[in-house]
PDB file of C-alpha atoms in Angstrom:
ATOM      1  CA  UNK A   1     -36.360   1.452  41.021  1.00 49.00           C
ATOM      2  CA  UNK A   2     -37.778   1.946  44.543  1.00 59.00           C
ATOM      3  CA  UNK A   3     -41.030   0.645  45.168  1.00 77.00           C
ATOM      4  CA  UNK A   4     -44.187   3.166  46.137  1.00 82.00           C
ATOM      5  CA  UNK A   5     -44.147   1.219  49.345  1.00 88.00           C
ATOM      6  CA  UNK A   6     -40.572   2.075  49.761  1.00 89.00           C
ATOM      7  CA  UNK A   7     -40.921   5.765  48.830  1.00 88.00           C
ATOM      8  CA  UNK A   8     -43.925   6.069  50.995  1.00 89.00           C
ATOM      9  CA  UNK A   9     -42.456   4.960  53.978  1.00 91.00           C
ATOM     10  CA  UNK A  10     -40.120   6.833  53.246  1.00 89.00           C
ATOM     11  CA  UNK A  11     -41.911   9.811  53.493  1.00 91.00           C
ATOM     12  CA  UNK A  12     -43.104   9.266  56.852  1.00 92.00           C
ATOM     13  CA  UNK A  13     -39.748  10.071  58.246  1.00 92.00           C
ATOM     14  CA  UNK A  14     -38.886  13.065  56.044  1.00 91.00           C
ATOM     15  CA  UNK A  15     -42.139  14.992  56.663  1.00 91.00           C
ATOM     16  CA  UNK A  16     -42.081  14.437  60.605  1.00 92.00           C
ATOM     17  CA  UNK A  17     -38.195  14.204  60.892  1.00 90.00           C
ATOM     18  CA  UNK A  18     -38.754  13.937  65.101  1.00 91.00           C
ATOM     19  CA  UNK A  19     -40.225  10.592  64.082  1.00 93.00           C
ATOM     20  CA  UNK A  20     -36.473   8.169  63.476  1.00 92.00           C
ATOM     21  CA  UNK A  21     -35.316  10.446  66.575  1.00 91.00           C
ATOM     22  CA  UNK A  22     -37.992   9.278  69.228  1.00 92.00           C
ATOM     23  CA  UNK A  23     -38.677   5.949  68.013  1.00 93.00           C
ATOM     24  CA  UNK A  24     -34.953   5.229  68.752  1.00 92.00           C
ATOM     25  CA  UNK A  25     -35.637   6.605  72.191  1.00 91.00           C
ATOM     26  CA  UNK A  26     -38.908   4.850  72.550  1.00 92.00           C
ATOM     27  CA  UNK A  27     -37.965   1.539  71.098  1.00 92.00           C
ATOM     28  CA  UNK A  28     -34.244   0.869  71.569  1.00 92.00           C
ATOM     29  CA  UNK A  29     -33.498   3.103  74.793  1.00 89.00           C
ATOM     30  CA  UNK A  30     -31.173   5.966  73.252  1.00 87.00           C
ATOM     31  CA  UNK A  31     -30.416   8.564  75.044  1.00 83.00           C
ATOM     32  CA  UNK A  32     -31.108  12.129  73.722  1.00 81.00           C
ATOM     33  CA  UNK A  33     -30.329  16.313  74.885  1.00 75.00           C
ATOM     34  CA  UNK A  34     -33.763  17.374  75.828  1.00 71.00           C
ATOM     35  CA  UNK A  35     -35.597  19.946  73.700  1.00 64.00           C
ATOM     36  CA  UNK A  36     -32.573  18.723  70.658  1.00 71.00           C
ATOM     37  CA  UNK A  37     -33.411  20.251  67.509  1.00 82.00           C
ATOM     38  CA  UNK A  38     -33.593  18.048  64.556  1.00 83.00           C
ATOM     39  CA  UNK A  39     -31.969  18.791  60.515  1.00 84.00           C
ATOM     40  CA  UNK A  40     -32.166  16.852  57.677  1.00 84.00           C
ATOM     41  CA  UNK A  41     -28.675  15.892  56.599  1.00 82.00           C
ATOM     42  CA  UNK A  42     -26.980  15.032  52.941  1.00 77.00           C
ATOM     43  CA  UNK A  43     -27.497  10.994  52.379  1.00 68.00           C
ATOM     44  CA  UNK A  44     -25.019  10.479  50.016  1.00 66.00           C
ATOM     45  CA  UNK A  45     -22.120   8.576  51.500  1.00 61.00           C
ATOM     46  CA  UNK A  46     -18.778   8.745  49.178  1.00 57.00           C
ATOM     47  CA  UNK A  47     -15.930   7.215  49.919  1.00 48.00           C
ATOM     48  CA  UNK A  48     -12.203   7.449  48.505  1.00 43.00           C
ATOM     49  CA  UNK A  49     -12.601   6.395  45.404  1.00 46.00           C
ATOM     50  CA  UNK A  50     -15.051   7.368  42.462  1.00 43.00           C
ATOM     51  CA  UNK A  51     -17.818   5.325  43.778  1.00 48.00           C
ATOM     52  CA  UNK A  52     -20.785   6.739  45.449  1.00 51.00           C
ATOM     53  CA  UNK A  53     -23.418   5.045  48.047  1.00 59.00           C
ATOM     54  CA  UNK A  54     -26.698   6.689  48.294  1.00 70.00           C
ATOM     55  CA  UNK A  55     -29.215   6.484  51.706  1.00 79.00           C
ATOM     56  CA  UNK A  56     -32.549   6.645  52.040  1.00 88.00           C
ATOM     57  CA  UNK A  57     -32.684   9.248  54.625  1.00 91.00           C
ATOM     58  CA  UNK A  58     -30.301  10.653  57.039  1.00 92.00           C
ATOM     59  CA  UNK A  59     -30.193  13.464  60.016  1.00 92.00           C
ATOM     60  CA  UNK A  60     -28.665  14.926  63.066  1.00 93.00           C
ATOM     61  CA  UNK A  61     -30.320  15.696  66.525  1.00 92.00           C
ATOM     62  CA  UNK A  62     -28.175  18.422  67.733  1.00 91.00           C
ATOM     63  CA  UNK A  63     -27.467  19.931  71.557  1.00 88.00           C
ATOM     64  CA  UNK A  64     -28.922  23.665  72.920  1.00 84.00           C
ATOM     65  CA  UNK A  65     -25.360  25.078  70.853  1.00 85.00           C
ATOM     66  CA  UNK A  66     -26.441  23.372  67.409  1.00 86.00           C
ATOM     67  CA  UNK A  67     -23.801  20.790  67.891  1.00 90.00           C
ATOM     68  CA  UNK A  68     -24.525  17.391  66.404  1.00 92.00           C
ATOM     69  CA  UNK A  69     -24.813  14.849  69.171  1.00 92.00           C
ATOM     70  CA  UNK A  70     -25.954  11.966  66.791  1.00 93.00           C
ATOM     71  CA  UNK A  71     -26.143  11.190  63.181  1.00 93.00           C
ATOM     72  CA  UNK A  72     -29.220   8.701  62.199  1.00 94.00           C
ATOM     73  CA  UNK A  73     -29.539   7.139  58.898  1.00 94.00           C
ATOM     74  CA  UNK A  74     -32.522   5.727  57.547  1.00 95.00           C
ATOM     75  CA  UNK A  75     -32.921   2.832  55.376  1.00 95.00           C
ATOM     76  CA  UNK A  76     -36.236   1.633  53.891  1.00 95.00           C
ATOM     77  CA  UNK A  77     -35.399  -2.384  53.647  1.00 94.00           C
ATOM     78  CA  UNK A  78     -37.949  -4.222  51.472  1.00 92.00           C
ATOM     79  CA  UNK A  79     -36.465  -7.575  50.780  1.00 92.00           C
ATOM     80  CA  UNK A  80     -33.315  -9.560  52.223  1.00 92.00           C
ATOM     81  CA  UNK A  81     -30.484  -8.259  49.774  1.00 90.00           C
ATOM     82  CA  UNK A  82     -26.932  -9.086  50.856  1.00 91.00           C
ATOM     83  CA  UNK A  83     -25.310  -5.991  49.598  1.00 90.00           C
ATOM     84  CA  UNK A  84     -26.493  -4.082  51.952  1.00 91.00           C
ATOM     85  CA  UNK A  85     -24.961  -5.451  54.465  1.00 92.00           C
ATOM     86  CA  UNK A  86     -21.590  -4.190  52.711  1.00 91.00           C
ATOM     87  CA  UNK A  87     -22.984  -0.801  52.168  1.00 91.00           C
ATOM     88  CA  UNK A  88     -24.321  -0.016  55.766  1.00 93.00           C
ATOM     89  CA  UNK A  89     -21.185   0.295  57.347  1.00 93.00           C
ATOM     90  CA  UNK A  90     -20.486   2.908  55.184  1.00 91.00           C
ATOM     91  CA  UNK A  91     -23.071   4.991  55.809  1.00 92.00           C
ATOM     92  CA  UNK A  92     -22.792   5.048  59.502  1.00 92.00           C
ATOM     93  CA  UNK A  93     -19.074   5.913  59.395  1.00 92.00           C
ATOM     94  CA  UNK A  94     -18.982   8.341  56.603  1.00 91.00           C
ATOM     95  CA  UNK A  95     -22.128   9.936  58.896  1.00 92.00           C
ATOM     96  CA  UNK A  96     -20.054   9.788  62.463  1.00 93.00           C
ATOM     97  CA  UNK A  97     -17.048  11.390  59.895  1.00 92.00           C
ATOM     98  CA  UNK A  98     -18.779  14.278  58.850  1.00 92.00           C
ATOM     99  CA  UNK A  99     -20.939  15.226  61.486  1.00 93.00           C
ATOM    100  CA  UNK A 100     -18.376  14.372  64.731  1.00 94.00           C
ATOM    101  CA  UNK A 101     -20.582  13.023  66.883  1.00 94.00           C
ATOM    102  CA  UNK A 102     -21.803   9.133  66.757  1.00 93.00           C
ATOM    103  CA  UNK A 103     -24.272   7.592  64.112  1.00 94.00           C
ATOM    104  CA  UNK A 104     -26.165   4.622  64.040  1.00 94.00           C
ATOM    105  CA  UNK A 105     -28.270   3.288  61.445  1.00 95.00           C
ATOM    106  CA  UNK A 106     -32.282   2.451  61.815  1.00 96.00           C
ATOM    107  CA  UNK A 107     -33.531  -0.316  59.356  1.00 96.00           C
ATOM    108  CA  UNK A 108     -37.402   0.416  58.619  1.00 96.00           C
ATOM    109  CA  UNK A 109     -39.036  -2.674  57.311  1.00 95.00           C
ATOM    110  CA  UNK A 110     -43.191  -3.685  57.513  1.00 93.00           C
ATOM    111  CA  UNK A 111     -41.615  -7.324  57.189  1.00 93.00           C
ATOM    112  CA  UNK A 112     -40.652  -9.834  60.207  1.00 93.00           C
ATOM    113  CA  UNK A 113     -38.480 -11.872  57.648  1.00 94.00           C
ATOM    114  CA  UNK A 114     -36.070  -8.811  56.802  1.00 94.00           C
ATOM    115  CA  UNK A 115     -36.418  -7.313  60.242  1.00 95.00           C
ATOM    116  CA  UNK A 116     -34.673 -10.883  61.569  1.00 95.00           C
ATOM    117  CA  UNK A 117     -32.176 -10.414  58.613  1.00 95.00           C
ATOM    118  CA  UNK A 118     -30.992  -7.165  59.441  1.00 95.00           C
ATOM    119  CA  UNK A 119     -31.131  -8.102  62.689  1.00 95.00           C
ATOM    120  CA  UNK A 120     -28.070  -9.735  62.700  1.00 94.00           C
ATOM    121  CA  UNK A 121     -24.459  -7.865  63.963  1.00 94.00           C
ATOM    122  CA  UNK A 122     -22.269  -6.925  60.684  1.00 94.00           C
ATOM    123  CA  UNK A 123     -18.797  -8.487  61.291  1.00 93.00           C
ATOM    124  CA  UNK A 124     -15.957  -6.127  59.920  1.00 90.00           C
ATOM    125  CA  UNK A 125     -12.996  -7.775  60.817  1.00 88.00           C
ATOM    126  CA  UNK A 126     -11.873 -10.826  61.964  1.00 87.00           C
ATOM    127  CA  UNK A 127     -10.953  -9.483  65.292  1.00 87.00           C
ATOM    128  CA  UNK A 128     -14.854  -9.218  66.220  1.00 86.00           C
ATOM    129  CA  UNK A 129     -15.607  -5.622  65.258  1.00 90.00           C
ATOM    130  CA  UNK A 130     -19.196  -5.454  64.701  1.00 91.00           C
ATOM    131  CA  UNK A 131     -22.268  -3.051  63.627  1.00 92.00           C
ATOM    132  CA  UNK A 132     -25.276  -3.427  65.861  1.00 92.00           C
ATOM    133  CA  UNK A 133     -28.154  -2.501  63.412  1.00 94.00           C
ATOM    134  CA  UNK A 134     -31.212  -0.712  65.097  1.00 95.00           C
ATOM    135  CA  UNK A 135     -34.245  -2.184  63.072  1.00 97.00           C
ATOM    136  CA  UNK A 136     -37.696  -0.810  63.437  1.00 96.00           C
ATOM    137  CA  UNK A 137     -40.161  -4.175  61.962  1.00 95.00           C
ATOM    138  CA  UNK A 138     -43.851  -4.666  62.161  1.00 94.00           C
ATOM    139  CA  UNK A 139     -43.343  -5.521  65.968  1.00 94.00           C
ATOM    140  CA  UNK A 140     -41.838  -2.491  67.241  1.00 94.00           C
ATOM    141  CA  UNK A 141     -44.192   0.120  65.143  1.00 96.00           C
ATOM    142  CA  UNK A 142     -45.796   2.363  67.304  1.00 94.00           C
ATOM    143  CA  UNK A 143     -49.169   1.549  68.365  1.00 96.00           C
ATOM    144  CA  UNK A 144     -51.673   4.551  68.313  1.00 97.00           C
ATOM    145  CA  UNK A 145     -55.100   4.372  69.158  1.00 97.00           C
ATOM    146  CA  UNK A 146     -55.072   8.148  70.331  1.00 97.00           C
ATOM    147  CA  UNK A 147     -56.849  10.690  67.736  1.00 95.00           C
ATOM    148  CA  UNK A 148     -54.674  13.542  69.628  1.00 96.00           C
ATOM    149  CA  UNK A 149     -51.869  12.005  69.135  1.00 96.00           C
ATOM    150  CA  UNK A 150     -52.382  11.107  65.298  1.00 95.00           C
ATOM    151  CA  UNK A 151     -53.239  14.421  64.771  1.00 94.00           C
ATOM    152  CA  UNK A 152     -49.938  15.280  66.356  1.00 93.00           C
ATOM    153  CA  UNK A 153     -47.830  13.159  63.887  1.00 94.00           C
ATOM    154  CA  UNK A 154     -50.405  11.958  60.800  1.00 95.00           C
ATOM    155  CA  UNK A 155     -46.846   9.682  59.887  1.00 95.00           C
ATOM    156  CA  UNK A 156     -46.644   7.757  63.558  1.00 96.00           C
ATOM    157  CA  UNK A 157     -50.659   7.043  63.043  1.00 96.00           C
ATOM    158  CA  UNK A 158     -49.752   5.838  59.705  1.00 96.00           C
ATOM    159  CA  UNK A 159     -47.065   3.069  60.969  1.00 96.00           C
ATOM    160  CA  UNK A 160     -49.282   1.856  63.495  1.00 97.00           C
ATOM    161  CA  UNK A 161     -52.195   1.530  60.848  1.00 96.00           C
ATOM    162  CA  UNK A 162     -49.628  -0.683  58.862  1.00 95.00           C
ATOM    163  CA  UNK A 163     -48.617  -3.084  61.464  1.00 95.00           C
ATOM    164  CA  UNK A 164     -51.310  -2.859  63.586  1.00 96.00           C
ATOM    165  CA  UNK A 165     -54.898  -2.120  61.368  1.00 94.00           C
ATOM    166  CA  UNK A 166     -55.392  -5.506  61.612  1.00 93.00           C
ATOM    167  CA  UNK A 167     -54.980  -6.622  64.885  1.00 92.00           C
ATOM    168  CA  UNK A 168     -57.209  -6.773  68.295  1.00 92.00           C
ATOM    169  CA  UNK A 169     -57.108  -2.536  68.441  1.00 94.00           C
ATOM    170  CA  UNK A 170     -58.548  -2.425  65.236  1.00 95.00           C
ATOM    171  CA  UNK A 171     -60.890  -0.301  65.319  1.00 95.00           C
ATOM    172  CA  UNK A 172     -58.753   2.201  67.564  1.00 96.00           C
ATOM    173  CA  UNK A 173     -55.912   2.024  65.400  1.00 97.00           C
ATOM    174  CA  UNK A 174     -58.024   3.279  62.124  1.00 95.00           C
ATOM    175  CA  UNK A 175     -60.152   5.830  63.881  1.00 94.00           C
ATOM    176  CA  UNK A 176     -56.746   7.542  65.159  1.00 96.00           C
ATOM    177  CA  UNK A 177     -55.360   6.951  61.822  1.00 95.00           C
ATOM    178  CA  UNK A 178     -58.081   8.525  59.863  1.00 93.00           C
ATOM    179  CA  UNK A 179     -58.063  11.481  62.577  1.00 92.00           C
ATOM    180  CA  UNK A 180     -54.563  12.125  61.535  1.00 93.00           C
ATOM    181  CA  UNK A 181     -55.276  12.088  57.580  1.00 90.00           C
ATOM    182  CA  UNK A 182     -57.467  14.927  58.572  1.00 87.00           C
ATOM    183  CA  UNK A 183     -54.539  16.744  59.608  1.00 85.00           C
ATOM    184  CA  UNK A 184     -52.430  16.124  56.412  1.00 85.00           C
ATOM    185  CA  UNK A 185     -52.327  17.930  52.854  1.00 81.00           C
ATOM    186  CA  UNK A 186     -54.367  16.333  49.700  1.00 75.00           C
ATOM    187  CA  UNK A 187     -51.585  14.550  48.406  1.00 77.00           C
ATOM    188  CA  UNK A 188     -50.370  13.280  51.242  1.00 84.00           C
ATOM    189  CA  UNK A 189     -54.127  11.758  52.156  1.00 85.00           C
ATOM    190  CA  UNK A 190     -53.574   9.886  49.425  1.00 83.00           C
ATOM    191  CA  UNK A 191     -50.537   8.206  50.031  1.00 87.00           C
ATOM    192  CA  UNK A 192     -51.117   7.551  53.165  1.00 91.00           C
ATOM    193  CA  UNK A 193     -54.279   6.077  52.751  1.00 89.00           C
ATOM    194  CA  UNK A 194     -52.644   3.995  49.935  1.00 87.00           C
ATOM    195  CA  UNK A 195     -49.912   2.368  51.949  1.00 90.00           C
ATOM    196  CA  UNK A 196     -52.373   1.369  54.709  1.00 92.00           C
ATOM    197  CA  UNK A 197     -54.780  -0.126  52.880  1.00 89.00           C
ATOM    198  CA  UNK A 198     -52.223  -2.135  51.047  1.00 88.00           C
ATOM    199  CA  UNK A 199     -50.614  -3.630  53.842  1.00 90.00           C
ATOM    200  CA  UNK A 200     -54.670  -4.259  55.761  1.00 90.00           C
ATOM    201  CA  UNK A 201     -56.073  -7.796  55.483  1.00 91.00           C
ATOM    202  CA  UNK A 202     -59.302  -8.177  53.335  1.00 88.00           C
ATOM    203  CA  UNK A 203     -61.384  -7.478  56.218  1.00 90.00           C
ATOM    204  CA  UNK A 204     -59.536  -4.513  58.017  1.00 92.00           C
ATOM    205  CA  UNK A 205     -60.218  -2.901  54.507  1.00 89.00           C
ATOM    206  CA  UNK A 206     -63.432  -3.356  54.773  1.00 89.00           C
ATOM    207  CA  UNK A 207     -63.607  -1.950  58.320  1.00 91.00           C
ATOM    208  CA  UNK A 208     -61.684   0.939  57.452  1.00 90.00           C
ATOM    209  CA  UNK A 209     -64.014   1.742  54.570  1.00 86.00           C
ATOM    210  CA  UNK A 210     -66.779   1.648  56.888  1.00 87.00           C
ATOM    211  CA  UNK A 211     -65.076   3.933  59.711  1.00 88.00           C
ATOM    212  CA  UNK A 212     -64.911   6.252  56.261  1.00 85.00           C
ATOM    213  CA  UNK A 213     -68.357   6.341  54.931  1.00 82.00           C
ATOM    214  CA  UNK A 214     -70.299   6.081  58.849  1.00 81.00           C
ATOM    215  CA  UNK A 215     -68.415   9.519  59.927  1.00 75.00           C
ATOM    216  CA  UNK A 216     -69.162  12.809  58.371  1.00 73.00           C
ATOM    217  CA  UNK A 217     -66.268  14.609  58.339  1.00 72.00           C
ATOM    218  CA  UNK A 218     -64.359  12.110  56.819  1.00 71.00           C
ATOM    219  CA  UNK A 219     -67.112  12.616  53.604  1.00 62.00           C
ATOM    220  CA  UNK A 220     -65.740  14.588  50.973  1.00 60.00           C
ATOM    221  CA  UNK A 221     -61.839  15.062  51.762  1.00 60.00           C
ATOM    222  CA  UNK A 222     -61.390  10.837  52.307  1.00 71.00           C
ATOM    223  CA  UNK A 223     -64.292   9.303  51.255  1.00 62.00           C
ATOM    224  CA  UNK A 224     -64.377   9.532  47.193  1.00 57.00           C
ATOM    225  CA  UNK A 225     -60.312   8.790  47.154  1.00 57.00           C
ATOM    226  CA  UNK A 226     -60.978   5.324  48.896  1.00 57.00           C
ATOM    227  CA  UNK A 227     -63.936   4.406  47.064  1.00 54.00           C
ATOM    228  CA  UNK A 228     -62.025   5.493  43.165  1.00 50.00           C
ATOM    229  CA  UNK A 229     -59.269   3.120  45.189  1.00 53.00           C
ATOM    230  CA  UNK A 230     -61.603   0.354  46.043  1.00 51.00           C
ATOM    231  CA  UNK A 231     -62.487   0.613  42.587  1.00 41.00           C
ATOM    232  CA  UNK A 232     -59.285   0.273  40.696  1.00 44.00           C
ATOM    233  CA  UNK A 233     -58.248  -2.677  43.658  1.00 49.00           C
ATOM    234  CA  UNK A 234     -61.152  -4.294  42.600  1.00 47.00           C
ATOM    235  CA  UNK A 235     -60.642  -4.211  38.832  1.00 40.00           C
ATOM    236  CA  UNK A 236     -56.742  -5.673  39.406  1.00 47.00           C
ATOM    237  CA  UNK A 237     -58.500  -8.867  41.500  1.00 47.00           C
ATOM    238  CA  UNK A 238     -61.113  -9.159  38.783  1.00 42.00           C
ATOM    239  CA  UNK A 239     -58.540  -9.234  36.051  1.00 41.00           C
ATOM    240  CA  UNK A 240     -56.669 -11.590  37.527  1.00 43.00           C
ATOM    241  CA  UNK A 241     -60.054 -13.931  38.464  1.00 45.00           C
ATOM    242  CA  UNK A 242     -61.702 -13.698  35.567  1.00 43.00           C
ATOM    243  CA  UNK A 243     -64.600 -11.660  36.802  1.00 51.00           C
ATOM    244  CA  UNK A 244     -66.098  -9.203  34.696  1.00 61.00           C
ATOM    245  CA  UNK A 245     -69.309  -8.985  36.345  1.00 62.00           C
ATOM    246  CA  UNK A 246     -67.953  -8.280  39.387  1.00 67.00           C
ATOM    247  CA  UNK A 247     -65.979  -6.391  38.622  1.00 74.00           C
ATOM    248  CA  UNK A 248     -69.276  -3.759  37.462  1.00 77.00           C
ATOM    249  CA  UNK A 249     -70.801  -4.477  40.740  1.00 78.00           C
ATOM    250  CA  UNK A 250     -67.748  -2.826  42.312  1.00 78.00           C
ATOM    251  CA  UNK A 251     -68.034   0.302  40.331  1.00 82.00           C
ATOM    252  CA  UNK A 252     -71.489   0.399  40.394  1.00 83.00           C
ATOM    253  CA  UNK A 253     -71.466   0.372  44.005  1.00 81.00           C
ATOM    254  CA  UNK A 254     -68.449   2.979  44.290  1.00 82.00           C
ATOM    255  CA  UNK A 255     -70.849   5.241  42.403  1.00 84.00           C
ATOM    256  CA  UNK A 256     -73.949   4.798  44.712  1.00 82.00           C
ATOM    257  CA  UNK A 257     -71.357   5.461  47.549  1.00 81.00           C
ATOM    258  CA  UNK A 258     -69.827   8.669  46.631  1.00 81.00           C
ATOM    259  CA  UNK A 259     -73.655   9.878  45.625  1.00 82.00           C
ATOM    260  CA  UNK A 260     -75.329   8.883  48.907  1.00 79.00           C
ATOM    261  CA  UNK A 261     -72.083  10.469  50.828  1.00 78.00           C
ATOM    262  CA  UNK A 262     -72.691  13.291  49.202  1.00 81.00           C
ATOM    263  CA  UNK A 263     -76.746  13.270  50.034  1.00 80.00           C
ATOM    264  CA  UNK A 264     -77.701  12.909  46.406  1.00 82.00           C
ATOM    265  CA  UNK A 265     -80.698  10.185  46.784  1.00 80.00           C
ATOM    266  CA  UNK A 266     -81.761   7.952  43.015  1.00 78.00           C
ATOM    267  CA  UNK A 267     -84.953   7.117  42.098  1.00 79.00           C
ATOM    268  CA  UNK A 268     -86.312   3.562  42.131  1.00 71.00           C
ATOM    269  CA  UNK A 269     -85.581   3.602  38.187  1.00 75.00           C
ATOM    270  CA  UNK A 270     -81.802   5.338  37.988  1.00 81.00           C
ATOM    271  CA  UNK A 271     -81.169   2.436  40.941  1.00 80.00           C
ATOM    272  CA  UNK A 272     -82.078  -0.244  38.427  1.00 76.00           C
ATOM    273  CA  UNK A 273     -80.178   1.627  35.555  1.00 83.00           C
ATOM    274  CA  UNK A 274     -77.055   1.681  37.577  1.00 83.00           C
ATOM    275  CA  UNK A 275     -77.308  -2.161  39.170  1.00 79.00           C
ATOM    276  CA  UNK A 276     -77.712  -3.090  35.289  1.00 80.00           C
ATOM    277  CA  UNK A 277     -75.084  -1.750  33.673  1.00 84.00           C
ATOM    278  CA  UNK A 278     -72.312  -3.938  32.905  1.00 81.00           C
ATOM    279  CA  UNK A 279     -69.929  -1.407  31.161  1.00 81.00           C
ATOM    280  CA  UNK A 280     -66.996  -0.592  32.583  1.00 80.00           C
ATOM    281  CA  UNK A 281     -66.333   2.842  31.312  1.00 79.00           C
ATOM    282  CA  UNK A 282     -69.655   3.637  31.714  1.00 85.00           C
ATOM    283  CA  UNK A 283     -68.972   3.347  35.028  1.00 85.00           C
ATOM    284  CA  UNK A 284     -65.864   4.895  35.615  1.00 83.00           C
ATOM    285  CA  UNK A 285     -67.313   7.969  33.608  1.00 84.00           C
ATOM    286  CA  UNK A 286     -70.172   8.284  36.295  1.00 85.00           C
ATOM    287  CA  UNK A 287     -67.921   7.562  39.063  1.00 84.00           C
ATOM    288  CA  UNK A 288     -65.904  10.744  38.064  1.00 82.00           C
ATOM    289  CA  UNK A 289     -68.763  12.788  37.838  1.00 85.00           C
ATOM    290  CA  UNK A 290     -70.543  11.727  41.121  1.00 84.00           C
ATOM    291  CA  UNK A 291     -68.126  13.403  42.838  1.00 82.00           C
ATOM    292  CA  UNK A 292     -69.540  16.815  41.283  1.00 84.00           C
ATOM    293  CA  UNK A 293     -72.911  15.945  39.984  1.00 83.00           C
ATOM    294  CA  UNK A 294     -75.513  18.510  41.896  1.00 85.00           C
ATOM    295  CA  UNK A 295     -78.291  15.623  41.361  1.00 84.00           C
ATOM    296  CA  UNK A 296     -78.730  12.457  40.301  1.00 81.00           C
ATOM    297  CA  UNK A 297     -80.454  13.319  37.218  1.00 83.00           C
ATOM    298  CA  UNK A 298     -77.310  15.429  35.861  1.00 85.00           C
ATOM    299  CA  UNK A 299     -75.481  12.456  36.153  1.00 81.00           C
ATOM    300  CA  UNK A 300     -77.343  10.236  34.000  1.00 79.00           C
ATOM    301  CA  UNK A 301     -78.503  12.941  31.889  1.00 73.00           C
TER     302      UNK A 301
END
């Protein structure tokens, strides 16, 4: 079953579907029609028998007469798995087949290990026919430090915040990125947010949650879905360590958060009340209603 790192990535190139197109421009020096129009294209690649190979992703970029000038499939590649390197071939020619025009395949991977993998020409006969695989790792994300151009394409920010959240543009790279979540739907914030925060080291994580809470309009929409996250990352590391208690402090603190961004201030005594309690639903119950309480003494009414 695909992983939600897979299917999230995943997602970056369906919603912005000019995203495969330019990075192969960008990155690898294709050629393109200018103004081409983009369309999302059937990824299942059949061949002559009964059997059936499914793609990730794939589409056409097509001339000023809606003529496909090139087929693209993506592929979401996790781990080093030799079968695909059986099954690619496949999908590029089945792809140049249908649509008439050439195809090439573009490996997406947040991993240098499978990115030198795929890397590597797929021999198809002994004559020296070979597949050149075009594959997008960590080094070649995009980096984007410009909110304007986040905002642009929320998905683009989003790869750079993977590979690059936690490098020497750090604080760049997460300011455009949250810029760009602003320009997203609900459930998409989410996600987003999730993938990046996975893939951050321990302190980028904390930096990002910082950008979050220090900037206003980020309060509200971004702020209480990184905290509850924070939260539930915390319990999973506390499970595995052994540490109840601080485990509580997390939650504890995820509360106070979501109340002060809200401007909800606690008294000397519901501060003590909250630092002391050590249960865990407790907690959690007051962490869900923070985010509506209209004052602190509703909430631990």
């Amino acid at each position: 079953m695909p992983s939600y790192l897979h299917e999230g990535l995943l997602d970056l190139f369906r919603t912005d579907i000019t995203l495969a197109p330019s990075l192969l421009v960008e990155q690898f020096g294709m050629l393109l029609p200018d103004q081409a129009e983009m369309r999302a294209e059937p990824c299942d690649f059949t061949d002559m028998g009964p059997k059936e190979y499914r793609g990730d992703f794939a589409l056409s970029t097509c001339d000023d007469r809606n003529r496909p000038v090139l087929g693209v499939c993506v592929e979401v590649q996790l781990s080093c798995k030799e079968d695909r390197r059986w099954k690619w071939p496949v999908y590029v020619t089945t792809l140049r087949s249908r649509l008439h025009c050439p195809a090439v395949l573009l490996v997406v991977t947040p991993s240098r290990q499978v990115a030198k993998w795929a890397s590597k020409p797929i021999e198809l006969d002994p004559g020296g026919s070979v597949i050149h695989l075009r594959v997008l790792g960590p080094d070649r994300f995009p980096i984007v430090t410009d909110p304007d151009e986040a905002r642009r394409s929320p998905e683009r920010a989003t790869l750079s915040a993977i590979a690059h959240g936690a490098g020497p543009h750090m604080d760049e790279v997460l300011s455009a990125f949250l810029a760009g979540l602003m320009k997203t739907d609900d459930e998409r914030v989410k996600m987003y947010l999730d993938l990046v925060d996975d893939e951050l080291t321990l302190a980028a994580s904390r930096r990002l949650e910082e950008l979050v809470k220090s900037t206003p309009e980020y309060r509200g929409r971004i702020a209480t879905k990184y905290v509850a996250k924070g939260v539930a990352k915390g319990r999973e590391e506390g499970r595995e360590e052994g540490r109840e208690e601080g485990r509580a402090e997390e939650a504890a603190h995820a509360v106070l958060t979501v109340l002060t961004a809200r401007g909800l201030e606690l008294s000397v005594a519901q501060r003590a009340t909250l630092a002391e309690c050590t249960d865990l639903d407790q907690l959690n119950e007051w962490l869900v209603q923070a985010v509506t309480a209209t004052s602190a003494a509703e909430l631990f009414a």
